Coordinates of C-alpha atoms in Angstrom, one line a residue:
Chain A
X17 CA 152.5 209.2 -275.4
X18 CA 153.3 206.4 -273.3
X19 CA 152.6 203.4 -275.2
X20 CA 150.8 200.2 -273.7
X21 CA 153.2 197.1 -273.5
X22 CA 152.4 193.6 -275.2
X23 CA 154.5 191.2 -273.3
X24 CA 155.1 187.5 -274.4
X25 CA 155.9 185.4 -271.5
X26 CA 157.9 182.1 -271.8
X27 CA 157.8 178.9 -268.9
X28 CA 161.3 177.5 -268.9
X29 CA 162.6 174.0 -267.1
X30 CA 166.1 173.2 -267.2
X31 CA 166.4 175.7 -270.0
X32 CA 164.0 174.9 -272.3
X33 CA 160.6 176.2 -273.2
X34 CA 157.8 174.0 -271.8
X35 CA 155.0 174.4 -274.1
X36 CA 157.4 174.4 -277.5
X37 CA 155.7 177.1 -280.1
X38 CA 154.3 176.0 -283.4
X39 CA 154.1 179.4 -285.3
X40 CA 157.5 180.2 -286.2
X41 CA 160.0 178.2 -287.9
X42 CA 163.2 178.2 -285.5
X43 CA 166.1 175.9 -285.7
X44 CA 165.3 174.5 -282.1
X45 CA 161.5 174.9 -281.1
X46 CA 162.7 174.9 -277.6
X47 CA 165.4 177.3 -277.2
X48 CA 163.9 180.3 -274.6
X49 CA 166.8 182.4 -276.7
X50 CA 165.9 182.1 -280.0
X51 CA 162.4 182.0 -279.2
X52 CA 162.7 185.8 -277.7
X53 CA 164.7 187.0 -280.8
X54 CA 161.5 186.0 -282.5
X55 CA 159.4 188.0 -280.6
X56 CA 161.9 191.4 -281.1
X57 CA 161.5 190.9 -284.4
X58 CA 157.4 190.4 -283.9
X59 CA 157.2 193.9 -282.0
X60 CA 157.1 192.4 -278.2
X61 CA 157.7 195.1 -276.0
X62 CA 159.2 193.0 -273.5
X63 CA 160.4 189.4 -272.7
X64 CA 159.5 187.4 -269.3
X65 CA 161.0 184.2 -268.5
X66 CA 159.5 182.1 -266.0
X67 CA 161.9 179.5 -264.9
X68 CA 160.0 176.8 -263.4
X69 CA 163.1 174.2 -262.9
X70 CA 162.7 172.7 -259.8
X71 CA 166.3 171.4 -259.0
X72 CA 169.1 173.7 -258.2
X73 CA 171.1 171.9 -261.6
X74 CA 168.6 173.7 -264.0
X75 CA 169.8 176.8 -262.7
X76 CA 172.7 177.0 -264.3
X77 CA 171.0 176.4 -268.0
X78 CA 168.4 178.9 -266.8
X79 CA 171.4 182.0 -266.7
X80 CA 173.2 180.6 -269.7
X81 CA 169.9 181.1 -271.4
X82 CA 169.4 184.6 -270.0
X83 CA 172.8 185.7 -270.8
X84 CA 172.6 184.4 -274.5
X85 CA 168.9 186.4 -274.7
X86 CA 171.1 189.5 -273.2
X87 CA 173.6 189.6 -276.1
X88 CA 171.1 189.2 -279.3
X89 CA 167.8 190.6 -277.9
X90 CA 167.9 194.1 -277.0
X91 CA 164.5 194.7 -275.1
X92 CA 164.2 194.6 -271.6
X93 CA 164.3 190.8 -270.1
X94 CA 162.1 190.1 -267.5
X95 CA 163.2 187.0 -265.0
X96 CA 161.0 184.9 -262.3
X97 CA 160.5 181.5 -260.4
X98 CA 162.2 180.0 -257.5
X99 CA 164.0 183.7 -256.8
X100 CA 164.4 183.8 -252.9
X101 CA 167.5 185.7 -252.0
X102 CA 169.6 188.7 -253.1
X103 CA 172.2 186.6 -254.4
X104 CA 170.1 184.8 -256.6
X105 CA 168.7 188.4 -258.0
X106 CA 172.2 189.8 -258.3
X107 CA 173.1 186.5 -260.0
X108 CA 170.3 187.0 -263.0
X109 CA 170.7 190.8 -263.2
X110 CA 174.8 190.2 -263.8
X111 CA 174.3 187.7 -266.6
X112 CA 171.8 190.0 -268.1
X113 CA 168.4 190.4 -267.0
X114 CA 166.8 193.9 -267.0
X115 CA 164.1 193.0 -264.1
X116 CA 163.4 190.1 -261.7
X117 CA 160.0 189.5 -260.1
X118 CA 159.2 187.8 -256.7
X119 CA 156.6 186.2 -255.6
X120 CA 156.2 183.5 -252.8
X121 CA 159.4 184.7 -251.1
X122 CA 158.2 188.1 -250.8
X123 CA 154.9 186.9 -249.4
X124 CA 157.0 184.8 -246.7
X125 CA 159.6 187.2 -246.0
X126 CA 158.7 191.0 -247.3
X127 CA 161.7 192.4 -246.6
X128 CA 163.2 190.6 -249.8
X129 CA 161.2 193.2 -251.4
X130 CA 163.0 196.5 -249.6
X131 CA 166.1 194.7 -249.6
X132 CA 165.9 194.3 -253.0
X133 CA 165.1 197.8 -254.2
X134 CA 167.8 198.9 -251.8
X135 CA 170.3 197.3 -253.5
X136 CA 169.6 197.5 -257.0
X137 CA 167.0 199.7 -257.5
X138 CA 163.3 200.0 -257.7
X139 CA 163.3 199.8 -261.5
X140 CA 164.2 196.3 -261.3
X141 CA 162.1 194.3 -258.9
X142 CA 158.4 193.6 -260.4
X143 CA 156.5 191.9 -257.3
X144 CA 154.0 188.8 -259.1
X145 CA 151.1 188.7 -257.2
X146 CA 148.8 186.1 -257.8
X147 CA 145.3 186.2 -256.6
X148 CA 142.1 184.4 -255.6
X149 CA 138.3 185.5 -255.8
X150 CA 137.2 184.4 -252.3
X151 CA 133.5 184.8 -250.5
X152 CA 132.9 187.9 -249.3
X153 CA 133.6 188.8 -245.4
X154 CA 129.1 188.3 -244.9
X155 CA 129.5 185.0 -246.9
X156 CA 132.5 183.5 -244.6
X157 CA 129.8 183.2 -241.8
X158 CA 131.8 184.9 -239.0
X159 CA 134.6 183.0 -239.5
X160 CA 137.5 185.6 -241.0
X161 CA 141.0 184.1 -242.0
X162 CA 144.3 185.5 -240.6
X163 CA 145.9 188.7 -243.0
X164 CA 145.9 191.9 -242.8
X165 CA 143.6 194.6 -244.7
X166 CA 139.8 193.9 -243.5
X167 CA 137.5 196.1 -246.4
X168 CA 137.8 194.4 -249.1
X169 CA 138.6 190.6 -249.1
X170 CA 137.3 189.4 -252.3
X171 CA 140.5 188.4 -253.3
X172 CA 143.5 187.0 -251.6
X173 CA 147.2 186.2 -252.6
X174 CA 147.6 182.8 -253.5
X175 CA 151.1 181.2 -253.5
X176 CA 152.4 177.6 -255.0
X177 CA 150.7 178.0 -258.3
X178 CA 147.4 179.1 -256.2
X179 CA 147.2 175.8 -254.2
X180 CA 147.8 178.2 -250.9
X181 CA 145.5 180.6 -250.0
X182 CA 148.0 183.3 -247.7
X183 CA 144.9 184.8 -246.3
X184 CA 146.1 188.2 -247.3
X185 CA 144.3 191.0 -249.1
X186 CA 145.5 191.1 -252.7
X187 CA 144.7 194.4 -253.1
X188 CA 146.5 195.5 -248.9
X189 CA 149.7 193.6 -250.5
X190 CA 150.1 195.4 -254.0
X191 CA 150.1 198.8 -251.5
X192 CA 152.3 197.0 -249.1
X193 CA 154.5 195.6 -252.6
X194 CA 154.5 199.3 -253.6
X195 CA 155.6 200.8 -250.0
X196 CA 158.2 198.4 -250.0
X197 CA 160.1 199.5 -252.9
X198 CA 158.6 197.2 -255.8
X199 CA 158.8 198.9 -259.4
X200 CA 156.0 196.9 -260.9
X201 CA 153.4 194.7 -260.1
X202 CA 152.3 192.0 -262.3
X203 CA 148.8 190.2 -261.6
X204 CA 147.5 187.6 -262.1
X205 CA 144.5 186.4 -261.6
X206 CA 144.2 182.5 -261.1
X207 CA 140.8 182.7 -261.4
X208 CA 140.7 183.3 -264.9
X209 CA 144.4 182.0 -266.0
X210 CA 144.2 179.5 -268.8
X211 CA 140.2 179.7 -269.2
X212 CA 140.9 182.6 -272.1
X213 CA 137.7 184.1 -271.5
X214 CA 139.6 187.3 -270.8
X215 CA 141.8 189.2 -267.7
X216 CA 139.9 189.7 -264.3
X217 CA 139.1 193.1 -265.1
X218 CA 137.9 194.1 -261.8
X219 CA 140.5 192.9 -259.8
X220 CA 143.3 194.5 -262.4
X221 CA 141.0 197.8 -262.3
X222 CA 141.0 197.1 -258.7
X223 CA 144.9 196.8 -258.0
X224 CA 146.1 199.3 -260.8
X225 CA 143.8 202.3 -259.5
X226 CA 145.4 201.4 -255.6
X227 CA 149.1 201.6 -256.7
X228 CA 150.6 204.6 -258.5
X229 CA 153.6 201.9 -259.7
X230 CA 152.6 200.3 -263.6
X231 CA 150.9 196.8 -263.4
X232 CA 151.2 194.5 -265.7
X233 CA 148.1 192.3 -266.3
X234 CA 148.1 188.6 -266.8
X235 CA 146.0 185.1 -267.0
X236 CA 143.0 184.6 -269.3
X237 CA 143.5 186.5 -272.3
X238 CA 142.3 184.9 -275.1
X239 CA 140.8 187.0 -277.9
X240 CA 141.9 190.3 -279.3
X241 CA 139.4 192.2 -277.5
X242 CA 140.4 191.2 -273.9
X243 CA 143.7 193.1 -274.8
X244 CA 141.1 196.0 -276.0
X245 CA 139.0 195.4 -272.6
X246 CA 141.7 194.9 -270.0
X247 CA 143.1 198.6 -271.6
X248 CA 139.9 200.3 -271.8
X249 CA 138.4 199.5 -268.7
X250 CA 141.2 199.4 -266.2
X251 CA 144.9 201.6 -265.5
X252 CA 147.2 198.3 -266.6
X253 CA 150.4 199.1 -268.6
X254 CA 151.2 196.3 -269.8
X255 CA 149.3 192.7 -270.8
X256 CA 151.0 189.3 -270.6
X257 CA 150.2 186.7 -272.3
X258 CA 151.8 183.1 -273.1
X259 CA 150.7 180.2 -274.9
X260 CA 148.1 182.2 -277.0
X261 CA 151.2 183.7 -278.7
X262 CA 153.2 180.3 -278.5
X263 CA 150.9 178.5 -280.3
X264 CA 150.2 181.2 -283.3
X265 CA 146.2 181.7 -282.0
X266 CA 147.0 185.6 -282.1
X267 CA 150.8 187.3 -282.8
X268 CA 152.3 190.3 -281.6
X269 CA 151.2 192.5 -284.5
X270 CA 147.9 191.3 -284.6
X271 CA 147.4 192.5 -281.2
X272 CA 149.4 195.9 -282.3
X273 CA 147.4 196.3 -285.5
X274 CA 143.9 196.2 -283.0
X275 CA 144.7 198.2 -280.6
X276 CA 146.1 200.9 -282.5
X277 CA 142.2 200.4 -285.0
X278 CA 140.8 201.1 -281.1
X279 CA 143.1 203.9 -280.4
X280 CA 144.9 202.6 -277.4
X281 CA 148.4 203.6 -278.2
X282 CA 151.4 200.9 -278.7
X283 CA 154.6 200.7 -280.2
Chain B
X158 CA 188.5 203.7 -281.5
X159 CA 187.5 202.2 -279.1
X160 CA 184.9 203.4 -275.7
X161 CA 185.6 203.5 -272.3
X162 CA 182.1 202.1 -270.4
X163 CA 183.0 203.2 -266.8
X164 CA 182.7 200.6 -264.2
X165 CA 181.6 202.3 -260.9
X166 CA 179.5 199.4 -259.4
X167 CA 176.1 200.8 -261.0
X168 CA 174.3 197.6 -262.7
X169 CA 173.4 197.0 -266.2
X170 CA 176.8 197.8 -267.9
X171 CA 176.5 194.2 -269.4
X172 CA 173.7 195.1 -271.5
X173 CA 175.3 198.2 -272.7
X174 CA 178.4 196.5 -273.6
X175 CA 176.6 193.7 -275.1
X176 CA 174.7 196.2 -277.0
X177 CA 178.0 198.2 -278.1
X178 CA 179.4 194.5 -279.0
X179 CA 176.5 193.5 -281.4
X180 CA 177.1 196.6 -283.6
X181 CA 180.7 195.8 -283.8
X182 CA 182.2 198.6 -281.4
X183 CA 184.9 198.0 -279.3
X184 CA 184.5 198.6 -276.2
X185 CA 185.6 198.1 -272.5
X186 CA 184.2 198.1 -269.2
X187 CA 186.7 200.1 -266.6
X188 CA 187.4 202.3 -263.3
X189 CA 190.6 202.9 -264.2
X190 CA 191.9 206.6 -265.8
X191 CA 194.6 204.9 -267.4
X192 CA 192.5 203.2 -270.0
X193 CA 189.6 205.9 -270.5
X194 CA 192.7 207.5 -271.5
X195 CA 193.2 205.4 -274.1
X196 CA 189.6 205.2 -275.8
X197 CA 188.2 207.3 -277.9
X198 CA 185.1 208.3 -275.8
X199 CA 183.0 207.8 -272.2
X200 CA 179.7 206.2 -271.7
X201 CA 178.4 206.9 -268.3
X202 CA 175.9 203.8 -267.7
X203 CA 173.6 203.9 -264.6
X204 CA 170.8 202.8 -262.7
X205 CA 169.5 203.2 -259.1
X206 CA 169.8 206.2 -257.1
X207 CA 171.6 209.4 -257.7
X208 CA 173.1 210.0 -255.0
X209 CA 174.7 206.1 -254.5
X210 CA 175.9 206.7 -258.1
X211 CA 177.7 209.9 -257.4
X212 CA 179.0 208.4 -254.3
X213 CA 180.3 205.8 -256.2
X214 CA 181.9 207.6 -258.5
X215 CA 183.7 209.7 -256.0
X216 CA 184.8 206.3 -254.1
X217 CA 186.1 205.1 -257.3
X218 CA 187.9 208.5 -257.7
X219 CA 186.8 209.1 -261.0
X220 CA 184.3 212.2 -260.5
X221 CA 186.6 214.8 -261.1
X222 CA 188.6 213.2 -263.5
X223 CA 185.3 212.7 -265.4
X224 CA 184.6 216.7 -265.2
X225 CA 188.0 217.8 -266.0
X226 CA 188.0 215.1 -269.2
X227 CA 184.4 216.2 -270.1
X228 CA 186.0 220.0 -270.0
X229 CA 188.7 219.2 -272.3
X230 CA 186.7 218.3 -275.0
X231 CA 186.2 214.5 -274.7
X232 CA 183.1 212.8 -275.5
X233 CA 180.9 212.0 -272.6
X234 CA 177.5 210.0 -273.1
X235 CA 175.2 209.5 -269.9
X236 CA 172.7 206.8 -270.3
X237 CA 169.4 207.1 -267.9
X238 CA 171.0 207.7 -264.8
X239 CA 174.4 208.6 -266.4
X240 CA 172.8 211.5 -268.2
X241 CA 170.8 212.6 -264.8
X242 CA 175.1 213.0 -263.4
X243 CA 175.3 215.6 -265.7
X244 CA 173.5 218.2 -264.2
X245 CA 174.5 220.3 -261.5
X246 CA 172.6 219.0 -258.8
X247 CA 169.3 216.5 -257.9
X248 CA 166.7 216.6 -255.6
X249 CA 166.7 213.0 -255.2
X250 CA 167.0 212.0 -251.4
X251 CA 168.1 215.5 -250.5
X252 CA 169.3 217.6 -252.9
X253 CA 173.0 215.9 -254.7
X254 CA 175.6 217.7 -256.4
X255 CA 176.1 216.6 -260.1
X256 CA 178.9 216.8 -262.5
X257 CA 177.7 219.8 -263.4
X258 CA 178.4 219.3 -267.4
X259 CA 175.0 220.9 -268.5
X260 CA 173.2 223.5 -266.9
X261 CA 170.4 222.1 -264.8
X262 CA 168.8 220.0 -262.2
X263 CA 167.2 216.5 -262.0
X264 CA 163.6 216.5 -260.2
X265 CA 160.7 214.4 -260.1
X266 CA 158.9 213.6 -262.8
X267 CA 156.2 216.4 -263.0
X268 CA 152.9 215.0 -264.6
X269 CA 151.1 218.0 -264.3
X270 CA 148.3 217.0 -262.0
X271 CA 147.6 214.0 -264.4
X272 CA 146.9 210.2 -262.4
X273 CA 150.2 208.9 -264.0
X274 CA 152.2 205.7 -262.9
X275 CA 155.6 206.5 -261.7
X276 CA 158.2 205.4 -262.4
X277 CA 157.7 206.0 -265.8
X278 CA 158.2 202.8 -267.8
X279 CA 157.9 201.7 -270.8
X280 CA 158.2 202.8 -274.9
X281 CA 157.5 206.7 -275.4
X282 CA 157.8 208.9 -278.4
X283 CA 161.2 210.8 -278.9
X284 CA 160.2 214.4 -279.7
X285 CA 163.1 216.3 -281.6
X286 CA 163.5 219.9 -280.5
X287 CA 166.9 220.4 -282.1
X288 CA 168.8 218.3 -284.6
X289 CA 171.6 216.2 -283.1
X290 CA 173.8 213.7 -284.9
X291 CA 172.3 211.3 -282.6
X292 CA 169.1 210.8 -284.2
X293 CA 170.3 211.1 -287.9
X294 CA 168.2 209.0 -289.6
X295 CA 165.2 208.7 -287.4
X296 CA 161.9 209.7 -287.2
X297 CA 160.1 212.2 -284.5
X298 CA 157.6 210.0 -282.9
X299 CA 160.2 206.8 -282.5
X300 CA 159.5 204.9 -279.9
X301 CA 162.0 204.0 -277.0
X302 CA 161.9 202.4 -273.4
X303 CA 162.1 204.4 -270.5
X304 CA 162.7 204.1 -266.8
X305 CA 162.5 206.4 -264.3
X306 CA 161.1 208.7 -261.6
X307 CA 163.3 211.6 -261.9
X308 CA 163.8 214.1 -265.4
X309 CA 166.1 217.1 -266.2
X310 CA 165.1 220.3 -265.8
X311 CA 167.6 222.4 -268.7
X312 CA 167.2 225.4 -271.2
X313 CA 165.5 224.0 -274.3
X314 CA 168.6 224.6 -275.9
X315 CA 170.4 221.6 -274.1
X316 CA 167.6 219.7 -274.9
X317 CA 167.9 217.3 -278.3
X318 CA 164.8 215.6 -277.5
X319 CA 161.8 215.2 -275.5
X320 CA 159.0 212.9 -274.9
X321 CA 155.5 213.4 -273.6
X322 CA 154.7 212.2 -270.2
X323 CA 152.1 214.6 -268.9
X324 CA 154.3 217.5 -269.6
X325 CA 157.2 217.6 -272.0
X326 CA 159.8 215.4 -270.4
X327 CA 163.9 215.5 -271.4
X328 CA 164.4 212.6 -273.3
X329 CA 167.9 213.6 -274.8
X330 CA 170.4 216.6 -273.9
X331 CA 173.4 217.5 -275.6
X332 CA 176.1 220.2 -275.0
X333 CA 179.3 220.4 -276.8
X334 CA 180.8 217.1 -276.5
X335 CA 178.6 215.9 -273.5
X336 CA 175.2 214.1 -274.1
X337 CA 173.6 211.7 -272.6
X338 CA 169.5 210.0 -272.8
X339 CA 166.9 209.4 -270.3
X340 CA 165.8 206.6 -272.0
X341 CA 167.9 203.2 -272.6
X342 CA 168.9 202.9 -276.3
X343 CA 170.6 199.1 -275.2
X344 CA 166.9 198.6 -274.8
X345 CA 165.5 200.1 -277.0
X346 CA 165.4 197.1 -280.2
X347 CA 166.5 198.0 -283.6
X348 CA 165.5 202.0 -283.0
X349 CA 168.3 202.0 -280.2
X350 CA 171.2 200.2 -281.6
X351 CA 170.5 202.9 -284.8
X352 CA 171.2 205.5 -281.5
X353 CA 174.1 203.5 -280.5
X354 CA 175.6 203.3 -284.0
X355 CA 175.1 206.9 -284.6
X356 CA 177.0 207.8 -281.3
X357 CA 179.7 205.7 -282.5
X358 CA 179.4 207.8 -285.8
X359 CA 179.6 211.3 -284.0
X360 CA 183.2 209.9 -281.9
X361 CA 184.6 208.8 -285.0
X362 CA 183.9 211.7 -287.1
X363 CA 183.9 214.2 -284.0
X364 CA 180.4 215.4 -285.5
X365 CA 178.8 217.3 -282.4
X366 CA 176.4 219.4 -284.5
X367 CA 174.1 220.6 -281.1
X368 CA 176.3 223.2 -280.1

């Protein structure tokens, strides 16, 4: 049986792990590398490295880093942030990176997204989508923002770390994502990212019953049972979570141990 | 002895090769005939679509070569894609002609009427249906990583493994000296380097027991 993926995610700038991790005794606290052989050895289904280095310099240190993770962690490596052209994507899947995901660029220009999966494959391009709860159409008073889809617009795609609002229908552009050629969607919900009171359960049941590609929950997570909830109540494959495993408040096979006591099947 | 990893433009070959590299096999990434000549056994790599791959293949003027090397007795081990070459044709985009190794054809992934995500991603349980050298060592039920929309459709009797996704899927065929996975063993942590050594084993010690 197909087993439900636990996915540690690590924020990277020039290279080095923002928020450093204080529950495992590593040589250098901030090295994305060592940090990921960590998680292997903890059970993580997966790796994702978010690179959020704004100048084009940190690039560099960002695929030395991948390509180090490639030859001593053998799980599939997951790479996003600032990726905007095919070159960029060819560049991170040649040193080593199983997957890439896209987010703003896609949202700007969707044929990144067919282009993409053209060119290397569905497999490896996971569309991020991050969304927004907004009013209702009845409680925007007549006044409807531009985007396409028109049932249901609870929740729109945000972009620039949700300080945009695109006007688009989260749920419209996961289909679109899919029709495009995307592999895998991973959500997150802005809404409840960071407040680890739990994943936005209806829009994750929402999104993963609309696609028939996996989607890979993310933001709020906080407690063992949001893993339990997010599993139980809605079709995700996969939950993300970052500094709740950086900072030692849950590990990998704590989560594991759980989920397996509530019979949702994992590695 | 070393193993040829062919080189036909199809992606990931780093992370087999890096993979092959951390369990101390030597091994080299090539097109050319000259130096699969000179390695102990083949690792057909792939991801993407089947028809590209073939394509490629052809392009780089190894697909026959391949067959006729594969016929004479020399190990051949398809990984995802790689193993999906195999067979004698897919459906993918039209129907494809294959190597044509194993008896057999590569179709969607049937899930039986179940609401399942494809592609299929993610760990799943190997499920042995005949011993292979491949697995020595492991337990049924290990988990590996899988990726992909299309599976084999063989005779049980090609068929060293299989995994449950909505209907028994092919996880692992082997025929002679030609095998190959659906699943990635270069991705598949500590469980899938075990694969990888145990390949390694079956070239060295020419120990093809699933005849």
């Amino acid at each position: 049986m197909l087993a439900k993926r636990i996915i540690p995610c690590l924020d990277i700038n020039n290279g080095r792990v923002v928020k450093g991790t204080n529950f495992i005794q590593l040589r250098d606290v901030g090295d994305p590398a060592e940090i990921a052989k960590e998680y292997n050895k903890q059970g993580a289904d997966e790796i994702v490295f978010l690179d959020i280095t704004a100048s084009s310099e940190g690039r560099g240190t960002l695929l030395d880093v991948i390509e180090r993770t490639a030859s001593e962690v053998f799980l599939p490596v997951t790479v996003g942030g600032g990726i905007r052209t095919t070159d960029d994507i060819k560049e991170i899947l040649r040193v080593g990176a199983d997957k890439i995901s896209v987010n703003s660029a896609a949202v700007k220009d969707e044929t990144l997204i067919s282009r993409a999966a053209d060119m290397f494959g569905s497999q490896c391009i996971v569309v991020a989508i991050d969304v927004k709860r907004v009013p209702s159409r009845k409680e925007y008073n007549g006044v409807f923002p531009a985007g396409f889809g028109t049932d249901l617009n609870d929740f729109h795609v945000v972009i620039h770390g949700g300080r945009t609002d695109t006007g688009i229908n989260a749920v419209e552009w996961a289909k679109r994502a899919e029709r495009l050629g995307a592999g895998e969607i991973l959500l997150t919900s802005m809404d409840t990212d960071g407040v680890k009171k739990g994943f936005d359960i209806e829009i994750t049941k929402i999104i993963s019953d609309a696609v028939s590609i996996p989607v890979i929950a993310s933001g709020g997570c906080g407690s063992l049972e949001d893993f339990r909830d997010v599993f139980k109540e809605t079709d995700a494959s996969a939950a993300l979570a970052a500094s709740l495993f950086h900072f030692g408040e849950l590990s990998v096979p704590q989560v594991k141990k759980y989920l397996k006591e509530q019979e949702i099947p994992v590695r | 002895m070393k193993l040829a990893i062919v080189d036909y433009g199809a992606g990931n070959l780093r992370s087999v090769v890096k993979a092959f590299e951390y369990i101390g096999q030597d091994c080299v990434i090539t097109s050319s005939k000259e130096v699969i000549d000179s390695c102990g056994g083949i690792v057909l790599p792939g991801v993407g679509a089947f028809r590209v791959a073939a394509n490629k293949l052809k392009d780089a003027g190894l697909w026959d070569y391949l067959k006729a090397e594969a016929e004479k007795g020399k190990t051949l081990f398809g990984i995802c894609l790689g193993m999906q070459l195999l067979f004698d044709e897919s459906a993918e985009f039209g129907n494809t002609y294959g190597l044509g190794l194993i008896k057999g054809s590569v179709e969607e992934i049937d899930t039986d009427g179940k609401p399942l995500k494809i592609p299929h991603i993610g760990w799943n349980t190997l499920l042995f249906n005949k011993k292979s050298a491949l697995f020595e060592g492991m337990n049924n039920g290990t988990y590996v990583y899988f990726v992909h929309s299309f599976s084999a459709r063989t005779d049980d009797s090609n068929v060293t493994a299989f995994t449950d996704y909505g209907l028994k899927t092919v996880a692992a065929v082997e025929r002679n000296n030609v095998l190959g996975t659906q699943f990635h063993p270069e991705k598949s942590g500590e469980e899938g380097l075990k694969i990888l050594r145990n390949f390694c084993n079956m070239v060295k010690h020419d120990n093809f027991t699933c005849n």
